[in-house]
Tab-separated table of C-alpha atoms and ligand atoms in Angstrom:
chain	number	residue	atom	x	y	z
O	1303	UNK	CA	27.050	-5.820	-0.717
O	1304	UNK	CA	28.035	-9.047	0.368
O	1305	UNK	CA	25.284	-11.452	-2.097
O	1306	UNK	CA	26.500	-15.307	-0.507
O	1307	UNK	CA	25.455	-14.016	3.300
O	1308	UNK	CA	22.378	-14.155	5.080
O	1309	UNK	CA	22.987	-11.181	6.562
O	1310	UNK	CA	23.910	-8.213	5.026
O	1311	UNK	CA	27.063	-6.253	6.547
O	1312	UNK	CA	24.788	-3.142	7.694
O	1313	UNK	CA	26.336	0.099	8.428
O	1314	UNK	CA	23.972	1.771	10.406
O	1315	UNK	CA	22.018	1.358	13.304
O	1316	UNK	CA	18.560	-0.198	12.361
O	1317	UNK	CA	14.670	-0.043	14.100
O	1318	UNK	CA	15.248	-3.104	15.679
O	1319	UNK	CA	18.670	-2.362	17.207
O	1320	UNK	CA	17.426	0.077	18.849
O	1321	UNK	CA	14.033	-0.897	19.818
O	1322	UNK	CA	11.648	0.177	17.024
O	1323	UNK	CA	8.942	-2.021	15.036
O	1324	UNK	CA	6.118	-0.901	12.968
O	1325	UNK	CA	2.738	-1.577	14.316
O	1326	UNK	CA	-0.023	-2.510	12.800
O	1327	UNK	CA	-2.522	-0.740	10.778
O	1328	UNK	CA	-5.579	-1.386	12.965
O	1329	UNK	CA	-3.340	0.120	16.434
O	1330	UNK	CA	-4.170	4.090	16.975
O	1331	UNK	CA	-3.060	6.772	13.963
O	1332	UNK	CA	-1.816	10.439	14.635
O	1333	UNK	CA	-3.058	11.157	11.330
O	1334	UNK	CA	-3.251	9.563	7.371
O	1335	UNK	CA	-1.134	10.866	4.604
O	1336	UNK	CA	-2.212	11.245	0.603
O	1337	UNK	CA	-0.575	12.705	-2.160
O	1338	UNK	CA	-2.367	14.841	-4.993
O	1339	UNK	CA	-2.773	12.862	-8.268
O	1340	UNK	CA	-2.181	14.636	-11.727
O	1341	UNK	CA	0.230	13.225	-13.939
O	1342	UNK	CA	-1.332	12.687	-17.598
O	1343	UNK	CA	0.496	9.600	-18.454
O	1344	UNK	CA	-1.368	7.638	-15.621
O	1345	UNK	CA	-4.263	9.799	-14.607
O	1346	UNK	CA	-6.947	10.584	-17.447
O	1347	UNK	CA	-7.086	14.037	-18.322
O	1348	UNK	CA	-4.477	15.087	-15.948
O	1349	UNK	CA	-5.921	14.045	-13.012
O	1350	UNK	CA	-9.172	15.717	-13.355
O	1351	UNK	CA	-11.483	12.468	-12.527
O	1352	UNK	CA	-8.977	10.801	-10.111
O	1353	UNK	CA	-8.810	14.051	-7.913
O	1354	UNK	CA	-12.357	14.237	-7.153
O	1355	UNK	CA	-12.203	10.143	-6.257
O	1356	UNK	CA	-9.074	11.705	-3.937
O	1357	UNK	CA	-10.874	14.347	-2.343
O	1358	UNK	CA	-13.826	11.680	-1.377
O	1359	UNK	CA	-11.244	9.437	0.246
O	1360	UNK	CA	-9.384	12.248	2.185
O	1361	UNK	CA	-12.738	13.106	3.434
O	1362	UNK	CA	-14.149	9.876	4.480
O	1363	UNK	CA	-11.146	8.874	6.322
O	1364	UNK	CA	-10.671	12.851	8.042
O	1365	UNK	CA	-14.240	11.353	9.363
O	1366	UNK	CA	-11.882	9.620	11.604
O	1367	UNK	CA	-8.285	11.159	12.129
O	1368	UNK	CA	-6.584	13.662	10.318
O	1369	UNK	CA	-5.437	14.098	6.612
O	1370	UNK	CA	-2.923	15.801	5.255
O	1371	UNK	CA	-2.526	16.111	1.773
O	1372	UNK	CA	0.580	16.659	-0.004
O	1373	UNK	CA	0.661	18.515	-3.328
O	1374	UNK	CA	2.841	20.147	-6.079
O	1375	UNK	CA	3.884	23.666	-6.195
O	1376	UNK	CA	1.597	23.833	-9.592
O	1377	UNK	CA	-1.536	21.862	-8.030
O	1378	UNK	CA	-1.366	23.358	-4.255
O	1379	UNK	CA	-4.317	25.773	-4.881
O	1380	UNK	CA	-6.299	23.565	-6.662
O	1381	UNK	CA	-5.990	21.217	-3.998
O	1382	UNK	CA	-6.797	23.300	-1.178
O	1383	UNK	CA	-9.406	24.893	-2.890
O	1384	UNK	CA	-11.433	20.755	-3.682
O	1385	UNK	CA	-10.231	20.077	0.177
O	1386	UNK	CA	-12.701	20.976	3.246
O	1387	UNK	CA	-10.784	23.192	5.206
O	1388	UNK	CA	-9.804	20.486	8.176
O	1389	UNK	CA	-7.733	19.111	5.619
O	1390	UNK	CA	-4.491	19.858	5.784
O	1391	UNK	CA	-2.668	20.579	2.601
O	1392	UNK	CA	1.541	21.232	2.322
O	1393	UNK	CA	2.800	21.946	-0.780
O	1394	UNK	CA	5.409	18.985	-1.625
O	1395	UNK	CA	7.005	17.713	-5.406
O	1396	UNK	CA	6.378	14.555	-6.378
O	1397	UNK	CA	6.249	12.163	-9.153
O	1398	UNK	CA	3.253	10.352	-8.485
O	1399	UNK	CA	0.821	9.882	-5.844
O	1400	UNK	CA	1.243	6.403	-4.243
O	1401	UNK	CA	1.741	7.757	-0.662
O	1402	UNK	CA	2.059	3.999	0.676
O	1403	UNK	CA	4.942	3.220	-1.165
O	1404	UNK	CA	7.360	6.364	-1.410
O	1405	UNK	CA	6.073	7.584	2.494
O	1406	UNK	CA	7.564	6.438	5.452
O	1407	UNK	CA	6.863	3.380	7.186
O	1408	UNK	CA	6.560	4.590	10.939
O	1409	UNK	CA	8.122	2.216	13.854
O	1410	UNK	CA	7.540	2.767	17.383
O	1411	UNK	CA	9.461	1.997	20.257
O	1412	UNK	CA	7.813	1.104	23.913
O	1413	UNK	CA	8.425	4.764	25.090
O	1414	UNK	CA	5.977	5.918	22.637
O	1415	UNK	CA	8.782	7.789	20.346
O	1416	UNK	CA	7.847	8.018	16.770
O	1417	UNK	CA	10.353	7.037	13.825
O	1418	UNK	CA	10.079	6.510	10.107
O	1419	UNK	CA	11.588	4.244	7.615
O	1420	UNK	CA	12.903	5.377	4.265
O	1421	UNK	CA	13.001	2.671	1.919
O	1422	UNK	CA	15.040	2.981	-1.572
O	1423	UNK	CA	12.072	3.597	-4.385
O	1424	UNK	CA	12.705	2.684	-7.620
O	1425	UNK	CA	9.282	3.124	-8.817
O	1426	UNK	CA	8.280	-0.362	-8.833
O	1427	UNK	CA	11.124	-1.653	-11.139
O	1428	UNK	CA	13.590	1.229	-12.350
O	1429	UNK	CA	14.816	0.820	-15.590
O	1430	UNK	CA	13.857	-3.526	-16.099
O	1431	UNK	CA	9.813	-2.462	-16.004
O	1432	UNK	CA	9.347	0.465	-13.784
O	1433	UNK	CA	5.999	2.335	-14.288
O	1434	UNK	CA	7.691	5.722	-14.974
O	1435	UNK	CA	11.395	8.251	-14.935
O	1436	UNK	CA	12.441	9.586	-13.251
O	1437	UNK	CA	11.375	9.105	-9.953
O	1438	UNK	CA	13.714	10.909	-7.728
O	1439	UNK	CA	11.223	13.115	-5.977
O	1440	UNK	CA	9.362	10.766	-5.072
O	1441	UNK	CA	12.438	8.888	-3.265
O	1442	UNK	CA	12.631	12.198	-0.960
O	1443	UNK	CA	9.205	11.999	0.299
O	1444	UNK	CA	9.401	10.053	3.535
O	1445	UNK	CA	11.976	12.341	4.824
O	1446	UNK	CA	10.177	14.933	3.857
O	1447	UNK	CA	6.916	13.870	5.672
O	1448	UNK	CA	9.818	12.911	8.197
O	1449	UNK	CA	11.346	16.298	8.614
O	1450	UNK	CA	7.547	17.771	8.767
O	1451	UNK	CA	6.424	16.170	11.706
O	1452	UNK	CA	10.196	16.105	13.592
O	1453	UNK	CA	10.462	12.497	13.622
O	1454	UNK	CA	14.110	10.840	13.050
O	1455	UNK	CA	14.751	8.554	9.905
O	1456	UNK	CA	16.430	5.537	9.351
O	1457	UNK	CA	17.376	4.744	5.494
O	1458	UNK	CA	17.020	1.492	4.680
O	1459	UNK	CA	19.906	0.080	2.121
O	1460	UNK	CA	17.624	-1.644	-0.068
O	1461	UNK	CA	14.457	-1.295	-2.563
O	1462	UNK	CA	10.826	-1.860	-0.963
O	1463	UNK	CA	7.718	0.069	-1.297
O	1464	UNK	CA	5.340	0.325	1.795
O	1465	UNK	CA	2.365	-1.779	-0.245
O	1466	UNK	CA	4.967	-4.786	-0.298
O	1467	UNK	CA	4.433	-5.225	3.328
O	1468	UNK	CA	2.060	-6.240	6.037
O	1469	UNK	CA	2.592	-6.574	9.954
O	1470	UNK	CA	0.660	-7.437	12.711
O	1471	UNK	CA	2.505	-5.157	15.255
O	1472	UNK	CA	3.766	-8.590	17.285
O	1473	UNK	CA	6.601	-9.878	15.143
O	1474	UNK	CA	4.968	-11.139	11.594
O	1475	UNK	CA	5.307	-9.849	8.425
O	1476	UNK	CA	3.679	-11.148	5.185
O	1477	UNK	CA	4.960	-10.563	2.156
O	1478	UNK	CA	4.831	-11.692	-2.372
O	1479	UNK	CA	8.059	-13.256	-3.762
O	1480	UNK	CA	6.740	-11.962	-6.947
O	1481	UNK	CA	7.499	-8.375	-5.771
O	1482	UNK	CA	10.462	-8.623	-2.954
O	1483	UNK	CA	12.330	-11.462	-4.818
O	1484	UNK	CA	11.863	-9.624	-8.257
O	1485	UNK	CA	15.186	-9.142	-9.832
O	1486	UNK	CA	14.002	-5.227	-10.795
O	1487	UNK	CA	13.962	-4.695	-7.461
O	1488	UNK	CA	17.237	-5.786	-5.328
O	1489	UNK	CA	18.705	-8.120	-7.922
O	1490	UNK	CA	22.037	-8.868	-5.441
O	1491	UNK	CA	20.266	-9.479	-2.856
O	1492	UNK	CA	19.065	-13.152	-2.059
O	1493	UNK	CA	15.828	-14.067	-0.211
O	1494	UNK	CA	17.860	-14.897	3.248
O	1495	UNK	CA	19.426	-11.580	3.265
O	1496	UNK	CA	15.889	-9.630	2.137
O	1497	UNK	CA	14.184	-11.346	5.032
O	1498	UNK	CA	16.597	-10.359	7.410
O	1499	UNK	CA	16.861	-6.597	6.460
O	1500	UNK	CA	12.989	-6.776	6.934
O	1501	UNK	CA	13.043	-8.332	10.147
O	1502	UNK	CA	15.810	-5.601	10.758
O	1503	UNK	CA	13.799	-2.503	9.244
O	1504	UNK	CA	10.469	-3.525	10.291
O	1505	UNK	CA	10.957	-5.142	14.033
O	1506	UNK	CA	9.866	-8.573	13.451
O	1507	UNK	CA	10.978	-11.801	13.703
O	1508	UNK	CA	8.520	-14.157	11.299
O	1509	UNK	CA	8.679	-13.498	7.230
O	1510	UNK	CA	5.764	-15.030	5.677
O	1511	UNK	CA	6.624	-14.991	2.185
O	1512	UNK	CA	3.073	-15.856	-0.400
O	1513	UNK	CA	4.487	-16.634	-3.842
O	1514	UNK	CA	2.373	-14.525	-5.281
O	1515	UNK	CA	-0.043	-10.870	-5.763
O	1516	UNK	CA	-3.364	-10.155	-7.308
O	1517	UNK	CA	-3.362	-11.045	-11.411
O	1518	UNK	CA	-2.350	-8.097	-13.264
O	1519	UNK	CA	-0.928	-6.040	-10.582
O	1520	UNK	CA	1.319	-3.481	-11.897
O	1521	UNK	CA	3.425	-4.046	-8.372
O	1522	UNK	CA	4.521	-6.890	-9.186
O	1523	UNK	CA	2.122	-8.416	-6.965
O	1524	UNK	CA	1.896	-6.020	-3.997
O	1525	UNK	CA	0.725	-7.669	-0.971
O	1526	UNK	CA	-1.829	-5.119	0.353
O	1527	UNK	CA	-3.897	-6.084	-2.684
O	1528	UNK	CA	-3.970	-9.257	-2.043
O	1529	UNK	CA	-4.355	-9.830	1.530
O	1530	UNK	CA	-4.220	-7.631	4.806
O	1531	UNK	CA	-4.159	-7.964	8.508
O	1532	UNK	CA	-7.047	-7.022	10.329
O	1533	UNK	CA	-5.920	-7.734	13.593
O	1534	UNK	CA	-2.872	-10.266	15.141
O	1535	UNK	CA	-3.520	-13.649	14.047
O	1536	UNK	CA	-6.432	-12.883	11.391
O	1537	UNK	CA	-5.626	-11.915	7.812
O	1538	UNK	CA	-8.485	-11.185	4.955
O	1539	UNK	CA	-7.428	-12.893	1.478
O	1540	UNK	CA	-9.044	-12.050	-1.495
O	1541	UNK	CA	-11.303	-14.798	-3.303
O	1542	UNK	CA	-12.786	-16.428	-6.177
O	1543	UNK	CA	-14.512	-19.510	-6.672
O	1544	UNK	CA	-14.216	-19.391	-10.382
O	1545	UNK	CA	-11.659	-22.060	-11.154
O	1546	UNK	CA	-11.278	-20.277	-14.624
O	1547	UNK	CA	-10.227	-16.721	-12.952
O	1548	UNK	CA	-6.646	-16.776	-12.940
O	1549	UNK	CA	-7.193	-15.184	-9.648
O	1550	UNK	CA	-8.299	-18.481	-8.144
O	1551	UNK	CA	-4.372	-20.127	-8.370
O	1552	UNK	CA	-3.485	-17.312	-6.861
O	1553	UNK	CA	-5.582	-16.935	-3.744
O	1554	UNK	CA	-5.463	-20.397	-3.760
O	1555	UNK	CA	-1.893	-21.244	-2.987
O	1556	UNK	CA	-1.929	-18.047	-0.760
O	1557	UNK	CA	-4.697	-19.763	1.139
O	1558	UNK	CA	-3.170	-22.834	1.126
O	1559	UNK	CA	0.437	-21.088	2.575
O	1560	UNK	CA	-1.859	-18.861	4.876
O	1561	UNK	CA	-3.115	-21.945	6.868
O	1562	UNK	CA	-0.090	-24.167	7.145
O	1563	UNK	CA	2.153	-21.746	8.957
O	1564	UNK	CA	2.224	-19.778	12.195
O	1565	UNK	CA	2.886	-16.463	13.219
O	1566	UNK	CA	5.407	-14.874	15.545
O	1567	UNK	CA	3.916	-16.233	18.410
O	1568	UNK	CA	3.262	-19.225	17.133
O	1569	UNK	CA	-0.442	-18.648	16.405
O	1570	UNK	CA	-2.434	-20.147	13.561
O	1571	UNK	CA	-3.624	-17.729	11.697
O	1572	UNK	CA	-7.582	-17.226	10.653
O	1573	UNK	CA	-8.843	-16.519	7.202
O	1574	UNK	CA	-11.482	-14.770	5.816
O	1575	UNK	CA	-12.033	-14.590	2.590
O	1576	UNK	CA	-13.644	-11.577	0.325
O	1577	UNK	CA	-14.888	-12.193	-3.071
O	1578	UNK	CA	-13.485	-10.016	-5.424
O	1579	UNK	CA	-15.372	-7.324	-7.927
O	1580	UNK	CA	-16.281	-9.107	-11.186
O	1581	UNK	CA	-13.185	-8.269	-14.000
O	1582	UNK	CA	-13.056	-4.469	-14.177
O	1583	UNK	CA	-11.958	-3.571	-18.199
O	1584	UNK	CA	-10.565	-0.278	-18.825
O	1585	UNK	CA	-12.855	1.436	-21.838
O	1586	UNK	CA	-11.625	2.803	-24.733
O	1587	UNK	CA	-13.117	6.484	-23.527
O	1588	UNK	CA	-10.840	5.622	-19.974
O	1589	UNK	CA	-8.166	4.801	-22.361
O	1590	UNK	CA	-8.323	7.944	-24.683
O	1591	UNK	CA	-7.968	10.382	-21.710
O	1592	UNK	CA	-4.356	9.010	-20.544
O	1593	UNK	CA	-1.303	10.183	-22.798
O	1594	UNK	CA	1.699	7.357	-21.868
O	1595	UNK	CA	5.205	8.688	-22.335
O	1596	UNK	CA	7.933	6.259	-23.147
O	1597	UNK	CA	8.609	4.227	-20.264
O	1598	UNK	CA	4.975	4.970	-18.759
O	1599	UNK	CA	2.847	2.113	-18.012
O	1600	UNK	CA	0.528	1.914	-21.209
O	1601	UNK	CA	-3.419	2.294	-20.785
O	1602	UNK	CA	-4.846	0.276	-22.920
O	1603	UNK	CA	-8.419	-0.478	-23.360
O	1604	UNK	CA	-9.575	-4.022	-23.374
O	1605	UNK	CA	-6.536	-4.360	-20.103
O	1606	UNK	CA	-7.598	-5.786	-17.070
O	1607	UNK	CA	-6.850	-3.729	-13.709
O	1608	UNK	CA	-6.277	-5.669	-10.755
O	1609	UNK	CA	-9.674	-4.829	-8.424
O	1610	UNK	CA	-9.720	-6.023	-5.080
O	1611	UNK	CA	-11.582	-5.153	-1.512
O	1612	UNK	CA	-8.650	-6.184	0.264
O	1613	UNK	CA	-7.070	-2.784	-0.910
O	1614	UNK	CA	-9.017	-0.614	1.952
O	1615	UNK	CA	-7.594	1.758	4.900
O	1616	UNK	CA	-8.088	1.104	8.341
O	1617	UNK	CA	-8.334	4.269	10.341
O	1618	UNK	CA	-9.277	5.047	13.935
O	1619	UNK	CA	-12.777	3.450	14.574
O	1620	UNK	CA	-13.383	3.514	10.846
O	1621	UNK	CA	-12.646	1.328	7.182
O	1622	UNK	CA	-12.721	2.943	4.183
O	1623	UNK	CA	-13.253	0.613	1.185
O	1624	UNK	CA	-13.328	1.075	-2.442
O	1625	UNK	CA	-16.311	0.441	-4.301
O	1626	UNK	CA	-16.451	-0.485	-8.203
O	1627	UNK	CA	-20.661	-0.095	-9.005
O	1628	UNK	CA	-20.462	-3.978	-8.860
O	1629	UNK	CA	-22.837	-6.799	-7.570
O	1630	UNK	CA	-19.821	-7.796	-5.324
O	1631	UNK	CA	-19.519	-4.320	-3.159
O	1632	UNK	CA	-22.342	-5.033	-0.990
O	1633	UNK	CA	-21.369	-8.618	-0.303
O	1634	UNK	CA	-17.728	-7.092	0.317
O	1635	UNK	CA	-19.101	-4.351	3.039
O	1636	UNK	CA	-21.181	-6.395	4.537
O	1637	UNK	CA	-18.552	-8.910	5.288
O	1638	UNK	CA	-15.627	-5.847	6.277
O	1639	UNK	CA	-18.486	-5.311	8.923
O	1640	UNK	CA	-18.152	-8.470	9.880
O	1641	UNK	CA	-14.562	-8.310	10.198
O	1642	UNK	CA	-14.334	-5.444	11.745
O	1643	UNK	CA	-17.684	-4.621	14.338
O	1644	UNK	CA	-16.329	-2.160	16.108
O	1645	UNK	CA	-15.480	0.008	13.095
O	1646	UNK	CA	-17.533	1.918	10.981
O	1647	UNK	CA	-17.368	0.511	7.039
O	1648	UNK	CA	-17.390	3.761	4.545
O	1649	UNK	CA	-17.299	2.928	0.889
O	1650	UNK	CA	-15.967	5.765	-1.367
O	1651	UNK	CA	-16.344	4.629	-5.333
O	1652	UNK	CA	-12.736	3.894	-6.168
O	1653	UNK	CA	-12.963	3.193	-10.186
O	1654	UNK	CA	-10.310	6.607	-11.194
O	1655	UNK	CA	-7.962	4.565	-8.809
O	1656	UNK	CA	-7.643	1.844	-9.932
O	1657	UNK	CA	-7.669	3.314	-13.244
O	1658	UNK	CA	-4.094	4.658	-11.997
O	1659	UNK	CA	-2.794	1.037	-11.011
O	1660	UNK	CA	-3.471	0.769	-7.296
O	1661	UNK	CA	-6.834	1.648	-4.683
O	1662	UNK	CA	-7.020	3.447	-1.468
O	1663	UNK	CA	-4.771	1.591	0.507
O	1664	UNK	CA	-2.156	2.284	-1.941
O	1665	UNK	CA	-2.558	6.262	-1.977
O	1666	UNK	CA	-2.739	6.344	1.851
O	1667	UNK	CA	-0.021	6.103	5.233
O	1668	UNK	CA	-1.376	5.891	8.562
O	1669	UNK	CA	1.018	7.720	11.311
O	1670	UNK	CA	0.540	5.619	14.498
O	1671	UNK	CA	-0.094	7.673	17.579
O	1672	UNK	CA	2.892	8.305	19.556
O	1673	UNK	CA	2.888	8.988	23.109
O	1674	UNK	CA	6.369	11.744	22.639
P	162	KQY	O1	-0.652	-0.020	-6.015
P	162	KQY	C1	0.287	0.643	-5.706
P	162	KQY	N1	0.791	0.539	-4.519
P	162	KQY	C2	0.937	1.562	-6.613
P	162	KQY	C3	0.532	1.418	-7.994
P	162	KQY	C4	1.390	2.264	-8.845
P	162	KQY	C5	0.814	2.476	-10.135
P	162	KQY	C6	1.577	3.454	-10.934
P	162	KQY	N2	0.933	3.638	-12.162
């Protein structure tokens, strides 16, 4: 790998050469894909709590398109047997259950044709501050999903998970320095040569780059925590007005980066702004029911998990938020309503995900609608 270039000497054909980009979230889905949680050593009691939290969001968003959930040879009939039949549910091994992040990101191309995008996962910082080892089933599962549904896949030479990343579907991408310019993830790679293997990979042609994610965000700052397209030109950030929240820097400067740039098309972009859940504190009981291995992201009561609205699904004429039993959620729907009229805002209570390190968004992938 050349590490002095802005571009990177690519051996392969990419999306772009050939006439793919990913769309956005908001365009029409095929279908939404989830993996089963139950590992121990990030799931309380193995899963049992988080698993019921899963089967509400399969439901509420198989309200709107379909779900299929993916699941271990050991967990398949538990599964199918918490899942409402329309559910669709394929045995699959994993590691973990973060289906934005090890699934495929999905381009398109103008005839319609489907592809997805395999991106290196080294489960959020291999061996300089990963979250767990190994992690190599989880770095087949977008071809897997891939080979499923008969869709071709390009492999992308370079670490990225899917919650790094946010398009609009017309040339922009937003993205955290903290995460894609981490040295535990593509350490010989240098921000020039990064942008252009997303612009590559992705089908764009504008990187914004925010410097940084939501406090305390095991990602390393993913962006869909932090902010989120909700249609071209308009992006939801998430807020605080307490100036002694070490949230407020953050959304701050992301604000302030937000609203001195342009898009793609040379739009300015529009902000709204969703206050986020008051501090949510992991209990000693949540605490006692995880059992961290070495290498395992520790649990530890007293820790602060990195709550935020912004980290909701948009599905085909529907939102599905997470909810924390907090003064804020109401405030948070009503305003997603706002956002979004023509969609219909369901609220599933998302406290044994975020427990695990991420929210809905995270354990979700939208497959656009193709037209082949
Ligand atoms: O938020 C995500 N996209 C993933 C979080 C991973 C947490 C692993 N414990």
């Amino acid at each position: 790998m050349l590490a002095t270039l802005a571009r990177v000497e690519l051996e392969t054909v990419t999306p772009k050469s050939e006439g793919f980009k990913m769309p956005g979230e908001y365009e029409l889905h095929e279908g939404c894909w989830m993996i089963w949680p139950e590992r121990g050593d990030n799931w309380r009691y193995g899963g049992y709590y988080a698993q019921k939290a899963f089967v509400e969001v399969a439901k509420a968003i198989s309200r709107f398109e379909k779900v299929t959930m993916c699941v271990s040879p050991e967990n398949w009939q538990v599964a199918r047997g918490m899942l409402p039949e329309h559910i669709r549910v394929i045995e699959m091994t994993n590691n973990d259950s973060w289906m934005r992040d090890v699934g495929p990101s999905f381009v398109v191309n103008n005839g319609g044709e489907i592809r997805g995008v395999s991106w290196d996962f080294n489960a959020w910082g291999g061996l300089r501050g990963g979250l767990y080892f190994p992690w190599d089933q989880d770095d087949l599962v977008a071809a897997k999903v891939c080979d499923i549904e008969g869709k071709a896949l390009y492999y992308a030479p370079f670490v990225l998970e899917g919650g790094s990343i946010h398009v609009d579907g017309e040339g922009t991408c937003i993205t955290t320095e903290e995460c894609l310019l981490n040295p535990n993830r593509n350490p010989d790679l240098t921000k020039e040569q990064i942008e252009y293997l997303l612009k590559e990979f992705l089908g764009v042609e504008k990187v914004i780059w925010i410097p940084r994610g939501v406090y305390n965000d095991e990602t390393n700052g993913h962006v869909d925590n932090l902010l989120c397209y909700v249609r071209p030109g308009e992006v939801a950030l998430t807020w605080t007005d307490d100036i002694n929240d070490p949230q407020y820097a953050i959304s701050r400067e992301a604000y302030d980066v937000l609203a001195n740039t342009t898009d793609a098309k040379g739009r300015r972009l529009k902000i709204h702004t969703i206050y986020q859940p008051n501090p949510i504190i992991i209990t000693p009981e949540e605490a006692e029911g995880v059992h961290p291995m070495d290498g395992t992201m520790p649990r530890q009561a007293g820790d602060r998990l990195a709550g935020s609205y912004i980290n909701h699904y948009i599905a085909n004429g529907g939102v599905v938020m997470p909810l924390f039993n907090d003064p804020h959620d109401e405030l948070a729907m009503t305003k997603l309503q706002e956002i979004y009229p023509d969609r219909e805002i369901v609220g599933v209570y998302a406290r044994e995900i975020i427990l695990g390190g991420g929210n809905i968004h995270c354990i979700t992938q939208q497959q656009p609608k193709g037209r082949i």
